[in-house]
CSV table of C-alpha atoms and ligand atoms in Angstrom, one decimal:
chain,number,residue,atom,x,y,z
A,379,UNK,CA,6.4,40.2,12.9
A,380,UNK,CA,3.2,40.9,11.8
A,381,UNK,CA,4.5,43.2,9.2
A,382,UNK,CA,6.5,40.7,8.0
A,383,UNK,CA,3.7,38.2,8.0
A,384,UNK,CA,1.5,40.1,5.9
A,385,UNK,CA,3.8,41.4,2.9
A,386,UNK,CA,4.6,38.0,2.8
A,387,UNK,CA,1.5,36.0,2.6
A,388,UNK,CA,0.8,37.4,-1.2
A,389,UNK,CA,3.7,35.1,-2.1
A,390,UNK,CA,2.7,32.5,0.6
A,391,UNK,CA,-0.6,31.3,-1.0
A,392,UNK,CA,0.3,30.8,-4.5
A,393,UNK,CA,-1.6,27.8,-6.5
A,394,UNK,CA,1.6,26.3,-6.6
A,395,UNK,CA,1.9,26.4,-2.5
A,396,UNK,CA,-1.2,25.5,-2.0
A,397,UNK,CA,-1.4,22.7,-4.0
A,398,UNK,CA,2.1,21.3,-2.2
A,399,UNK,CA,0.4,21.7,1.0
A,400,UNK,CA,-2.6,20.0,0.6
A,401,UNK,CA,-0.5,17.5,-1.4
A,402,UNK,CA,1.3,17.3,2.7
A,403,UNK,CA,-1.4,17.3,3.9
A,404,UNK,CA,-2.9,14.4,2.2
A,405,UNK,CA,0.1,12.7,2.5
A,406,UNK,CA,-0.5,13.0,6.4
A,407,UNK,CA,-4.2,12.2,6.4
A,408,UNK,CA,-3.2,9.3,4.2
A,409,UNK,CA,0.0,8.0,6.5
A,410,UNK,CA,-2.4,8.6,9.8
A,411,UNK,CA,-5.2,6.7,8.1
A,412,UNK,CA,-3.8,3.5,6.5
A,413,UNK,CA,-1.4,3.0,9.0
A,414,UNK,CA,-3.3,3.4,12.1
A,415,UNK,CA,-6.6,1.4,10.2
A,416,UNK,CA,-4.3,-1.4,9.6
A,417,UNK,CA,-3.2,-1.2,12.7
A,418,UNK,CA,-6.4,-0.9,14.2
A,419,UNK,CA,-6.8,-5.0,12.4
A,420,UNK,CA,-3.9,-6.1,13.5
A,421,UNK,CA,-4.1,-4.9,17.1
A,422,UNK,CA,-7.8,-6.3,17.2
A,423,UNK,CA,-5.9,-9.8,15.8
A,424,UNK,CA,-3.4,-9.7,18.4
A,425,UNK,CA,-6.0,-8.2,21.3
A,426,UNK,CA,-7.8,-11.6,20.7
A,427,UNK,CA,-5.2,-13.9,20.5
A,428,UNK,CA,-3.7,-12.7,23.8
A,429,UNK,CA,-6.5,-13.6,25.9
A,430,UNK,CA,-7.0,-16.6,24.5
A,431,UNK,CA,-6.0,-19.6,26.7
A,432,UNK,CA,-5.8,-22.7,24.3
A,433,UNK,CA,-2.4,-24.3,24.8
A,434,UNK,CA,-1.9,-24.9,21.4
A,435,UNK,CA,-1.8,-21.2,20.8
A,436,UNK,CA,0.9,-20.8,23.6
A,437,UNK,CA,3.1,-19.5,21.3
A,438,UNK,CA,1.3,-17.0,19.6
A,439,UNK,CA,0.7,-16.1,22.7
A,440,UNK,CA,4.1,-14.7,23.5
A,441,UNK,CA,4.9,-13.9,20.8
A,442,UNK,CA,2.1,-11.1,21.0
A,443,UNK,CA,2.9,-10.0,24.1
A,444,UNK,CA,6.6,-9.4,23.4
A,445,UNK,CA,5.8,-7.5,19.8
A,446,UNK,CA,3.3,-5.4,22.1
A,447,UNK,CA,5.3,-4.7,25.0
A,448,UNK,CA,8.3,-4.1,22.4
A,449,UNK,CA,6.5,-1.5,20.0
A,450,UNK,CA,5.1,0.3,22.8
A,451,UNK,CA,8.4,1.2,24.3
A,452,UNK,CA,10.6,1.9,21.5
A,453,UNK,CA,10.1,5.9,20.3
A,454,UNK,CA,8.6,6.5,16.7
A,455,UNK,CA,11.5,8.0,15.5
A,456,UNK,CA,13.2,5.2,16.1
A,457,UNK,CA,11.0,2.8,14.5
A,458,UNK,CA,10.7,4.5,11.6
A,459,UNK,CA,14.2,4.4,10.9
A,460,UNK,CA,14.9,0.4,11.9
A,461,UNK,CA,12.3,0.0,9.1
A,462,UNK,CA,14.0,2.6,6.9
A,463,UNK,CA,17.2,0.5,7.2
A,464,UNK,CA,15.2,-3.1,7.1
A,465,UNK,CA,14.0,-2.6,3.5
A,466,UNK,CA,17.1,-1.0,2.8
A,467,UNK,CA,18.8,-4.2,4.1
A,468,UNK,CA,16.4,-6.1,2.7
A,469,UNK,CA,17.1,-4.8,-0.9
A,470,UNK,CA,13.8,-3.7,-0.8
A,471,UNK,CA,12.8,-0.9,-3.3
A,472,UNK,CA,10.3,1.3,-1.5
A,473,UNK,CA,9.3,4.9,-1.1
A,474,UNK,CA,9.8,6.3,1.8
A,475,UNK,CA,6.4,6.6,2.3
A,476,UNK,CA,6.0,3.4,2.3
A,477,UNK,CA,8.3,3.1,4.9
A,478,UNK,CA,6.2,5.2,7.1
A,479,UNK,CA,3.1,3.6,6.2
A,480,UNK,CA,4.8,0.7,7.7
A,481,UNK,CA,6.3,2.3,10.8
A,482,UNK,CA,3.0,3.5,12.0
A,483,UNK,CA,1.5,0.5,11.1
A,484,UNK,CA,3.6,-1.5,13.3
A,485,UNK,CA,3.1,1.1,15.6
A,486,UNK,CA,-0.7,1.9,16.1
A,487,UNK,CA,-1.2,-2.2,16.4
A,488,UNK,CA,1.5,-2.4,19.2
A,489,UNK,CA,-1.3,0.3,20.8
A,490,UNK,CA,-5.1,-0.7,19.7
A,491,UNK,CA,-3.6,-4.0,21.0
A,492,UNK,CA,-3.8,-2.3,23.9
A,493,UNK,CA,-6.1,-0.7,24.5
A,494,UNK,CA,-8.9,-3.8,22.8
A,495,UNK,CA,-7.7,-6.0,25.1
A,496,UNK,CA,-8.5,-4.0,28.1
A,497,UNK,CA,-11.7,-3.4,26.9
A,498,UNK,CA,-12.4,-6.9,25.8
A,499,UNK,CA,-11.2,-8.0,29.4
A,500,UNK,CA,-13.9,-4.8,31.0
A,501,UNK,CA,-16.9,-7.4,29.8
A,502,UNK,CA,-17.7,-9.8,32.9
A,503,UNK,CA,-16.1,-13.1,33.0
A,504,UNK,CA,-19.7,-14.2,33.4
A,505,UNK,CA,-20.5,-13.1,30.1
A,506,UNK,CA,-18.3,-14.9,28.6
A,507,UNK,CA,-19.0,-17.9,30.7
A,508,UNK,CA,-23.2,-18.2,29.7
A,509,UNK,CA,-21.8,-18.1,25.5
A,510,UNK,CA,-19.4,-20.8,26.1
A,511,UNK,CA,-22.1,-23.1,27.7
A,512,UNK,CA,-25.0,-22.5,25.4
A,513,UNK,CA,-21.8,-23.6,22.5
A,514,UNK,CA,-20.7,-20.3,21.5
A,515,UNK,CA,-17.3,-20.4,19.8
A,516,UNK,CA,-14.6,-17.8,19.9
A,517,UNK,CA,-15.9,-16.2,16.8
A,518,UNK,CA,-19.8,-16.0,17.8
A,519,UNK,CA,-18.4,-14.9,21.2
A,520,UNK,CA,-16.5,-12.2,20.6
A,521,UNK,CA,-18.9,-10.5,17.8
A,522,UNK,CA,-22.2,-11.2,19.3
A,523,UNK,CA,-21.4,-11.0,23.1
A,524,UNK,CA,-18.9,-9.4,24.1
A,525,UNK,CA,-17.5,-6.7,21.5
A,526,UNK,CA,-20.9,-5.7,21.6
A,527,UNK,CA,-20.6,-4.3,25.4
A,528,UNK,CA,-16.7,-3.4,24.7
A,529,UNK,CA,-16.8,-0.9,22.1
A,530,UNK,CA,-17.3,1.5,25.0
A,531,UNK,CA,-14.7,0.8,26.2
A,532,UNK,CA,-12.5,1.2,23.2
A,533,UNK,CA,-13.5,4.1,21.3
A,534,UNK,CA,-12.7,6.8,23.6
A,535,UNK,CA,-8.7,5.8,24.2
A,536,UNK,CA,-8.5,4.6,20.1
A,537,UNK,CA,-9.7,7.9,19.5
A,538,UNK,CA,-7.8,9.3,21.8
A,539,UNK,CA,-5.2,7.6,20.4
A,540,UNK,CA,-5.2,8.2,16.9
A,541,UNK,CA,-5.8,12.0,17.7
A,542,UNK,CA,-2.0,11.7,19.5
A,543,UNK,CA,-0.7,9.9,16.7
A,544,UNK,CA,-1.5,12.1,13.7
A,545,UNK,CA,1.0,14.4,15.2
A,546,UNK,CA,3.4,11.8,15.3
A,547,UNK,CA,3.5,11.4,11.8
A,548,UNK,CA,5.6,14.6,11.7
A,549,UNK,CA,8.3,12.6,12.4
A,550,UNK,CA,8.2,10.6,8.8
A,551,UNK,CA,9.6,14.1,7.5
A,552,UNK,CA,13.0,13.0,9.5
A,553,UNK,CA,13.1,10.3,6.4
A,554,UNK,CA,11.9,12.4,4.0
A,555,UNK,CA,8.3,11.6,3.5
A,556,UNK,CA,6.8,15.0,2.5
A,557,UNK,CA,3.9,15.5,4.3
A,558,UNK,CA,2.4,18.6,6.5
A,559,UNK,CA,5.7,19.1,8.4
A,560,UNK,CA,7.9,18.6,6.0
A,561,UNK,CA,6.2,21.2,3.8
A,562,UNK,CA,6.3,23.9,6.6
A,563,UNK,CA,10.4,23.0,6.4
A,564,UNK,CA,10.2,23.9,2.9
A,565,UNK,CA,8.8,26.7,2.7
A,566,UNK,CA,10.3,28.1,5.6
A,567,UNK,CA,14.1,27.0,3.8
A,568,UNK,CA,12.5,29.2,1.2
A,569,UNK,CA,12.6,32.1,3.0
A,570,UNK,CA,8.8,32.4,4.4
A,571,UNK,CA,9.2,33.1,8.1
A,572,UNK,CA,9.0,29.5,10.4
A,573,UNK,CA,5.8,31.6,12.2
A,574,UNK,CA,3.8,31.7,9.3
A,575,UNK,CA,4.8,28.1,7.9
A,576,UNK,CA,4.6,26.4,10.4
A,577,UNK,CA,1.8,28.7,11.7
A,578,UNK,CA,-0.3,27.4,9.0
A,579,UNK,CA,0.6,24.1,9.0
A,580,UNK,CA,-1.0,23.7,12.4
A,581,UNK,CA,-4.0,24.7,10.9
A,582,UNK,CA,-4.3,22.2,8.4
A,583,UNK,CA,-3.3,19.2,11.3
A,584,UNK,CA,-6.1,21.1,13.3
A,585,UNK,CA,-8.1,20.3,9.9
A,586,UNK,CA,-7.1,16.5,10.2
A,587,UNK,CA,-7.5,16.0,13.4
A,588,UNK,CA,-10.8,17.9,14.8
A,589,UNK,CA,-13.4,16.5,12.7
A,590,UNK,CA,-11.5,12.9,14.1
A,591,UNK,CA,-12.3,14.2,17.6
A,592,UNK,CA,-15.6,14.7,16.6
A,593,UNK,CA,-16.1,11.4,14.4
A,594,UNK,CA,-15.1,9.4,17.7
A,595,UNK,CA,-17.7,11.4,19.8
A,596,UNK,CA,-20.6,10.6,17.0
A,597,UNK,CA,-19.7,7.2,17.0
A,598,UNK,CA,-19.4,6.8,21.0
A,599,UNK,CA,-22.7,8.0,21.0
A,600,UNK,CA,-23.7,5.6,18.2
A,601,UNK,CA,-23.0,3.3,20.2
A,602,UNK,CA,-24.3,4.1,23.4
A,603,UNK,CA,-27.6,4.3,21.4
A,604,UNK,CA,-27.8,1.3,20.1
B,1032,UNK,CA,-26.2,-48.3,33.8
B,1033,UNK,CA,-26.1,-44.5,35.0
B,1034,UNK,CA,-28.0,-42.0,32.8
B,1035,UNK,CA,-25.8,-39.5,34.2
B,1036,UNK,CA,-22.9,-40.0,36.6
B,1037,UNK,CA,-20.5,-37.9,38.6
B,1038,UNK,CA,-17.4,-40.1,39.8
B,1039,UNK,CA,-15.1,-39.4,42.6
B,1040,UNK,CA,-14.8,-35.2,41.4
B,1041,UNK,CA,-12.3,-33.1,42.8
B,1042,UNK,CA,-12.2,-29.2,41.4
B,1043,UNK,CA,-10.1,-26.0,42.8
B,1044,UNK,CA,-10.4,-22.5,42.5
B,1045,UNK,CA,-6.0,-21.7,42.5
B,1046,UNK,CA,-5.1,-23.7,45.4
B,1047,UNK,CA,-8.4,-24.4,47.3
B,1048,UNK,CA,-10.1,-27.3,47.4
B,1049,UNK,CA,-14.1,-27.2,46.5
B,1050,UNK,CA,-15.1,-30.2,45.6
B,1051,UNK,CA,-13.8,-33.3,47.1
B,1052,UNK,CA,-14.9,-36.4,45.2
B,1053,UNK,CA,-18.2,-35.9,44.9
B,1054,UNK,CA,-20.0,-38.9,43.1
B,1055,UNK,CA,-23.4,-38.5,42.4
B,1056,UNK,CA,-25.6,-40.5,40.2
B,1057,UNK,CA,-28.6,-39.8,38.3
B,1058,UNK,CA,-31.8,-41.1,36.9
B,1059,UNK,CA,-33.6,-40.3,33.6
B,1060,UNK,CA,-36.3,-38.1,34.3
B,1061,UNK,CA,-35.0,-37.7,38.3
B,1062,UNK,CA,-35.1,-34.0,40.0
B,1063,UNK,CA,-32.1,-34.1,42.4
B,1064,UNK,CA,-31.5,-31.1,44.5
B,1065,UNK,CA,-28.2,-30.1,46.3
B,1066,UNK,CA,-29.2,-28.6,49.6
B,1067,UNK,CA,-26.5,-27.3,51.7
B,1068,UNK,CA,-24.7,-24.2,53.9
B,1069,UNK,CA,-22.9,-21.6,51.6
B,1070,UNK,CA,-19.5,-22.1,50.3
B,1071,UNK,CA,-20.3,-25.9,50.3
B,1072,UNK,CA,-20.0,-26.3,46.6
B,1073,UNK,CA,-23.2,-26.9,44.8
B,1074,UNK,CA,-22.8,-23.9,42.7
B,1075,UNK,CA,-19.1,-25.5,42.0
B,1076,UNK,CA,-21.4,-28.7,41.3
B,1077,UNK,CA,-23.6,-27.4,38.3
B,1078,UNK,CA,-20.6,-25.3,37.6
B,1079,UNK,CA,-18.4,-28.9,36.8
B,1080,UNK,CA,-20.9,-30.1,35.2
B,1081,UNK,CA,-21.0,-28.0,32.1
B,1082,UNK,CA,-16.8,-27.9,32.4
B,1083,UNK,CA,-16.7,-23.9,33.1
B,1084,UNK,CA,-14.9,-25.9,35.9
B,1085,UNK,CA,-13.1,-28.8,34.7
B,1086,UNK,CA,-12.5,-31.6,37.3
B,1087,UNK,CA,-9.0,-32.0,38.5
B,1088,UNK,CA,-9.7,-36.0,38.4
B,1089,UNK,CA,-13.1,-38.3,38.6
B,1090,UNK,CA,-14.9,-38.6,36.1
B,1091,UNK,CA,-18.4,-37.8,34.5
B,1092,UNK,CA,-20.6,-40.0,32.4
B,1093,UNK,CA,-23.2,-39.5,30.5
B,1094,UNK,CA,-25.1,-42.6,29.6
B,1095,UNK,CA,-22.2,-44.8,30.1
B,1096,UNK,CA,-19.5,-42.7,28.3
B,1097,UNK,CA,-16.9,-39.4,30.1
B,1098,UNK,CA,-17.2,-36.7,29.1
B,1099,UNK,CA,-14.0,-35.4,28.1
B,1100,UNK,CA,-13.9,-31.6,29.2
B,1101,UNK,CA,-9.8,-31.6,27.6
B,1102,UNK,CA,-11.8,-32.4,24.2
B,1103,UNK,CA,-14.0,-29.3,22.5
B,1104,UNK,CA,-15.8,-31.8,19.8
B,1105,UNK,CA,-16.5,-33.7,23.7
B,1106,UNK,CA,-17.2,-30.6,25.5
B,1107,UNK,CA,-19.4,-29.3,22.9
B,1108,UNK,CA,-21.1,-32.3,22.6
B,1109,UNK,CA,-22.2,-33.0,25.9
B,1110,UNK,CA,-23.7,-29.0,26.7
B,1111,UNK,CA,-25.1,-29.6,24.3
B,1112,UNK,CA,-27.2,-31.6,26.4
B,1113,UNK,CA,-27.1,-29.8,29.3
B,1114,UNK,CA,-28.8,-26.7,30.1
B,1115,UNK,CA,-27.7,-24.1,32.7
B,1116,UNK,CA,-29.2,-21.6,34.7
B,1117,UNK,CA,-27.0,-19.6,36.8
B,1118,UNK,CA,-27.3,-18.0,39.8
B,1119,UNK,CA,-26.6,-14.7,38.7
B,1120,UNK,CA,-28.8,-15.4,35.6
B,1121,UNK,CA,-25.7,-14.2,33.7
B,1122,UNK,CA,-28.3,-12.6,30.6
B,1123,UNK,CA,-26.3,-11.3,27.7
B,1124,UNK,CA,-26.3,-7.1,28.7
B,1125,UNK,CA,-26.5,-5.8,25.2
B,1126,UNK,CA,-29.5,-7.9,24.3
B,1127,UNK,CA,-33.1,-7.5,24.6
B,1128,UNK,CA,-35.0,-10.5,26.5
B,1129,UNK,CA,-36.1,-11.6,23.5
B,1130,UNK,CA,-32.7,-12.0,21.9
B,1131,UNK,CA,-31.7,-13.9,24.9
B,1132,UNK,CA,-33.9,-16.5,24.7
B,1133,UNK,CA,-33.8,-17.0,21.2
B,1134,UNK,CA,-30.0,-15.8,20.2
B,1135,UNK,CA,-28.5,-19.9,21.2
B,1136,UNK,CA,-31.5,-21.7,19.0
B,1137,UNK,CA,-31.2,-19.4,16.0
B,1138,UNK,CA,-27.4,-18.9,16.1
B,1139,UNK,CA,-26.3,-22.0,17.6
B,1140,UNK,CA,-28.5,-25.0,17.1
B,1141,UNK,CA,-29.8,-23.7,13.2
B,1142,UNK,CA,-33.8,-23.7,14.4
B,1143,UNK,CA,-35.9,-21.5,12.3
B,1144,UNK,CA,-36.3,-18.1,13.5
B,1145,UNK,CA,-40.0,-17.6,13.1
B,1146,UNK,CA,-40.6,-21.1,15.3
B,1147,UNK,CA,-38.1,-20.1,17.6
B,1148,UNK,CA,-39.8,-16.5,18.5
B,1149,UNK,CA,-43.5,-17.4,18.7
B,1150,UNK,CA,-41.4,-20.5,21.7
B,1151,UNK,CA,-40.2,-17.7,22.8
B,1152,UNK,CA,-42.9,-15.5,23.6
B,1153,UNK,CA,-45.0,-18.2,24.7
B,1154,UNK,CA,-42.4,-19.1,27.4
B,1155,UNK,CA,-41.8,-15.3,28.4
B,1156,UNK,CA,-45.8,-15.1,28.3
B,1157,UNK,CA,-45.7,-18.5,30.6
B,1158,UNK,CA,-42.4,-16.6,33.5
B,1159,UNK,CA,-44.9,-13.1,33.3
B,1160,UNK,CA,-43.1,-11.5,30.8
B,1161,UNK,CA,-44.2,-11.3,28.6
B,1162,UNK,CA,-44.7,-7.0,28.4
B,1163,UNK,CA,-41.5,-6.8,28.5
B,1164,UNK,CA,-39.8,-9.0,24.9
B,1165,UNK,CA,-37.9,-5.6,23.9
B,1166,UNK,CA,-36.4,-4.6,27.6
B,1167,UNK,CA,-33.1,-5.2,27.9
B,1168,UNK,CA,-30.8,-7.3,31.5
B,1169,UNK,CA,-30.7,-3.8,32.8
B,1170,UNK,CA,-34.3,-2.5,32.9
B,1171,UNK,CA,-35.6,-5.2,34.7
B,1172,UNK,CA,-35.7,-6.3,38.2
B,1173,UNK,CA,-33.4,-8.8,39.7
B,1174,UNK,CA,-36.5,-12.0,39.9
B,1175,UNK,CA,-37.8,-10.2,36.4
B,1176,UNK,CA,-33.8,-11.4,35.2
B,1177,UNK,CA,-34.0,-14.8,36.1
B,1178,UNK,CA,-37.4,-15.5,34.7
B,1179,UNK,CA,-35.3,-14.7,31.5
B,1180,UNK,CA,-33.1,-17.3,32.6
B,1181,UNK,CA,-34.9,-19.8,33.0
B,1182,UNK,CA,-37.0,-18.8,29.6
B,1183,UNK,CA,-33.5,-19.1,28.0
B,1184,UNK,CA,-32.2,-22.2,29.3
B,1185,UNK,CA,-36.0,-23.7,28.6
B,1186,UNK,CA,-35.8,-22.8,24.7
B,1187,UNK,CA,-32.9,-24.9,24.5
B,1188,UNK,CA,-34.9,-27.6,24.9
B,1189,UNK,CA,-32.4,-29.3,27.3
B,1190,UNK,CA,-32.3,-32.4,28.2
B,1191,UNK,CA,-30.9,-32.2,31.7
B,1192,UNK,CA,-31.4,-28.6,33.6
B,1193,UNK,CA,-29.6,-27.3,35.7
B,1194,UNK,CA,-31.1,-24.7,37.8
B,1195,UNK,CA,-29.4,-22.5,40.9
B,1196,UNK,CA,-31.6,-21.1,42.7
B,1197,UNK,CA,-33.6,-20.0,40.3
B,1198,UNK,CA,-36.3,-19.0,43.1
B,1199,UNK,CA,-33.4,-16.9,45.0
B,1200,UNK,CA,-34.3,-13.2,43.5
B,1201,UNK,CA,-37.9,-14.0,43.4
B,1202,UNK,CA,-41.4,-12.2,45.4
B,1203,UNK,CA,-43.2,-15.0,47.0
B,1204,UNK,CA,-45.7,-14.4,44.3
B,1205,UNK,CA,-43.5,-15.7,41.7
B,1206,UNK,CA,-41.8,-17.8,43.7
B,1207,UNK,CA,-45.0,-20.0,42.8
B,1208,UNK,CA,-45.3,-19.2,39.7
B,1209,UNK,CA,-41.9,-20.5,38.9
B,1210,UNK,CA,-41.8,-23.5,41.4
B,1211,UNK,CA,-45.3,-24.6,39.3
B,1212,UNK,CA,-43.1,-24.3,35.8
B,1213,UNK,CA,-40.4,-26.5,37.3
B,1214,UNK,CA,-43.3,-28.9,38.9
B,1215,UNK,CA,-44.1,-29.1,35.6
B,1216,UNK,CA,-41.2,-29.6,34.0
B,1217,UNK,CA,-41.0,-32.7,36.5
B,1218,UNK,CA,-43.7,-34.0,35.1
B,1219,UNK,CA,-42.8,-34.0,31.9
B,1220,UNK,CA,-40.2,-36.0,33.1
B,1221,UNK,CA,-37.0,-33.7,32.6
B,1222,UNK,CA,-34.8,-34.8,34.2
B,1223,UNK,CA,-33.3,-31.6,36.2
B,1224,UNK,CA,-30.6,-30.7,39.1
B,1225,UNK,CA,-31.9,-27.9,41.4
B,1226,UNK,CA,-30.2,-25.9,43.9
B,1227,UNK,CA,-32.7,-24.8,46.3
B,1228,UNK,CA,-33.7,-23.5,49.7
B,1229,UNK,CA,-37.1,-24.0,49.5
B,1230,UNK,CA,-37.4,-27.1,52.0
B,1231,UNK,CA,-40.6,-27.2,50.9
B,1232,UNK,CA,-41.0,-27.3,47.4
B,1233,UNK,CA,-37.2,-29.3,47.6
B,1234,UNK,CA,-39.8,-31.9,49.1
B,1235,UNK,CA,-42.1,-32.0,47.1
B,1236,UNK,CA,-40.3,-31.9,43.5
B,1237,UNK,CA,-37.4,-34.1,44.3
B,1238,UNK,CA,-37.1,-37.8,43.7
B,1239,UNK,CA,-33.3,-37.5,45.5
B,1240,UNK,CA,-31.5,-35.1,47.5
B,1241,UNK,CA,-27.9,-34.4,48.1
B,1242,UNK,CA,-26.6,-32.8,51.0
B,1243,UNK,CA,-23.2,-31.4,50.4
B,1244,UNK,CA,-20.4,-29.6,53.1
B,1245,UNK,CA,-16.9,-28.1,52.6
B,1246,UNK,CA,-16.9,-29.7,49.1
B,1247,UNK,CA,-18.1,-33.3,49.8
B,1248,UNK,CA,-21.9,-34.7,49.1
B,1249,UNK,CA,-22.0,-36.2,52.8
B,1250,UNK,CA,-25.4,-37.3,52.6
B,1251,UNK,CA,-27.6,-38.6,49.8
B,1252,UNK,CA,-30.8,-40.4,49.0
B,1253,UNK,CA,-34.9,-40.3,50.0
B,1254,UNK,CA,-35.9,-36.7,50.2
B,1255,UNK,CA,-37.7,-37.4,53.5
B,1256,UNK,CA,-35.2,-39.0,54.8
B,1257,UNK,CA,-32.5,-36.8,53.9
B,1258,UNK,CA,-34.8,-34.0,55.6
B,1259,UNK,CA,-36.4,-35.1,58.8
B,1260,UNK,CA,-33.8,-38.3,59.5
B,1261,UNK,CA,-30.3,-37.3,57.9
B,1262,UNK,CA,-28.2,-39.7,59.4
B,1263,UNK,CA,-25.3,-36.6,59.5
B,1264,UNK,CA,-24.8,-34.5,62.8
B,1265,UNK,CA,-23.8,-31.4,60.0
B,1266,UNK,CA,-27.0,-32.1,57.9
B,1267,UNK,CA,-28.8,-32.5,61.1
B,1268,UNK,CA,-28.1,-29.4,62.3
B,1269,UNK,CA,-28.6,-28.1,58.9
B,1270,UNK,CA,-31.9,-28.6,58.2
B,1271,UNK,CA,-32.7,-27.7,62.2
B,1272,UNK,CA,-31.5,-24.2,61.0
B,1273,UNK,CA,-33.1,-24.1,57.4
B,1274,UNK,CA,-36.6,-25.5,58.8
B,1275,UNK,CA,-36.5,-22.9,62.3
B,1276,UNK,CA,-37.0,-20.3,59.3
C,673,ATP,N1,-14.4,-17.3,41.1
C,673,ATP,C1,-14.0,-17.7,42.8
C,673,ATP,N2,-12.6,-17.9,43.1
C,673,ATP,C2,-12.1,-18.4,43.9
C,673,ATP,N3,-13.2,-19.4,45.1
C,673,ATP,C3,-14.4,-19.1,44.5
C,673,ATP,C4,-15.6,-19.0,43.3
C,673,ATP,N4,-16.4,-19.1,43.3
C,673,ATP,C5,-17.0,-19.6,44.8
C,673,ATP,N5,-15.2,-20.1,45.3
C,673,ATP,C6,-14.9,-20.8,46.9
C,673,ATP,O1,-15.9,-21.8,46.0
C,673,ATP,C7,-16.4,-22.5,47.3
C,673,ATP,C8,-17.8,-23.2,46.8
C,673,ATP,O2,-18.6,-22.3,46.5
C,673,ATP,P1,-19.5,-22.3,45.5
C,673,ATP,O3,-20.0,-21.2,44.7
C,673,ATP,O4,-19.9,-23.2,45.0
C,673,ATP,O5,-20.8,-22.6,46.3
C,673,ATP,P2,-22.6,-22.5,47.2
C,673,ATP,O6,-22.6,-24.0,47.9
C,673,ATP,O7,-22.9,-22.0,45.7
C,673,ATP,O8,-23.0,-21.5,47.6
C,673,ATP,P3,-23.8,-20.6,48.2
C,673,ATP,O9,-24.9,-21.3,48.3
C,673,ATP,O10,-23.9,-19.5,48.9
C,673,ATP,O11,-24.1,-20.3,46.3
C,673,ATP,C9,-16.3,-21.6,48.1
C,673,ATP,O12,-15.6,-21.8,49.0
C,673,ATP,C10,-16.0,-19.7,47.5
C,673,ATP,O13,-15.5,-18.9,48.7
C,674,MG,MG1,-24.1,-21.2,44.8
C-alpha cells in the first residue's frame, strides 16, 4: 500500500487537485460556519422563547418545543433530503450548497436551543428574581445578569457540538455538494487509492476542527477571567 | 386612606397554602416588624408585596390603588416604590460590589452614573465596605454580602423598604452597625417592613408588630403589647422561647 501511495503522490498533488481540495475544504468550512452561526442565533432565540412564562407567548413556546424535539430526533441525512425535496416541490431554484446550509441551520438551531436553555436554567432562580424586582426587563436581565453567568455552562457543549457537527456535514455530499468528503470520492473514482484520498481529507477535516476546539477553550478561559 | 394596605391575601407554593387571609395596614413612615416562627410565611409576605409570588386572592393597595400583579405596567410602577433585601441577599454574582449597587439606579432609573457612583461609594462606606468596591460577591462573607444587599436597596431610594432578616448573617459588632443604619432610616421617616428575630431592636424601632404563624397574622399591634402581653397562647409561647435566648 505504501508503495502505491508513494507512486501516486506526485500525481495527487497537482496544482489542479490542490485547488480542488482547498475549494472543497472552504465549502465544508463555510457550510459549518454559516449553518452553525445562523443556528446559534436562532437556537438562542428559541431557548429564550422556551423559558418565557407569559401566557401570550404560549403558542410560540409550544412551537419551539415541538421544533426542538422534532429536529433533534431525525438524522441529518433525512433533514438534508427533506429540505432538498421541499425546495424542489416549491419550485425554488437554489444551489445544493444552499440546501445544505439551510439543513445545517435547522439542525444546529434545535441542538443549540437545548444547550442554551440548559445554560440559562443553570443560573439560580434567585438571580432572575433579584433582577425582576429591580424592574429589569427580559432583555436587560439576560444581557446584564443571566448570560454573563450562563456562558461558561453554554460554551463547552456548544463547541463540542460544532466540532461533532463538522463531521456530519460530510453527508451533504449525498445531495451533490462538493465538500471535503465529495472531493475525496471524486479523486478515488479517478483512480487514486482510497487510503490516499480519504486519508488526506481526514487531515483537512482535522485542520478545520482542531483550531475550533482551541478557539472554544480560549473563549472559555477568557470568560473565566472576566 | 391607608398608605399601604394588604387586604385578605392568600398565597400558595404549589398546592401548599402559605399565606391565609393576611391583612395588614402600614402608614407612611411606619416601621412594621414581622415576627414569628420559621416557615410562618414572613418572607413569603414580602415576596408577595413585590410580586414574586402572586396573591391568589385578596388585594394590595398603595395609596388606595390596588396593585394589579397581572398587569406589567401596574407591577412595574409598584416595584419602583419598593426595594427588598432578600434573606439570601441574591446579589448579582457576575458584578462587582459597586456595580451591584449602581446597576439599577443607572440602567433602570436612568440616573447619571457619576452621581449614582458617588452615592454608592458613600453608602458602601457607611456599611463598612469601602474597601470592597471591586470585589465580587463570591469573595465576600455572608455578612458582607448582606450589607451590599442593603446598600443596593438603599441606592434605589425606595419609598418602602422590605428587609428580610438583614442581621441574620452578621456578627454582633456589625449587627449594631446595620441596626444603626436602619434606625437612622426609621428616623428619616422611611416606611419599612422588617422581618427580624432581634427582639430588642424590633421593640425599639417598630411602630407596629405583626406576629405570624402558619401563614396567618394572628396578632398585630403596638410593639410592647405584642412582645410582652400577647393575647394568643401561640404568641406567648413563641415570645417565651425567643426571650429566653
Ligand atoms: N420556594 C419554595 N417552594 C415551596 N415552598 C416554599 C418555598 N419557599 C417557602 N416555602 C414554604 O412556604 C412556607 C413559608 O415560608 P417562608 O419562607 O415565607 O417562611 P419564613 O417565615 O420566612 O421562615 P424563616 O423564618 O425560616 O425565613 C413554608 O412552609 C415553606 O416551607
Ligand atoms: Mg424567611
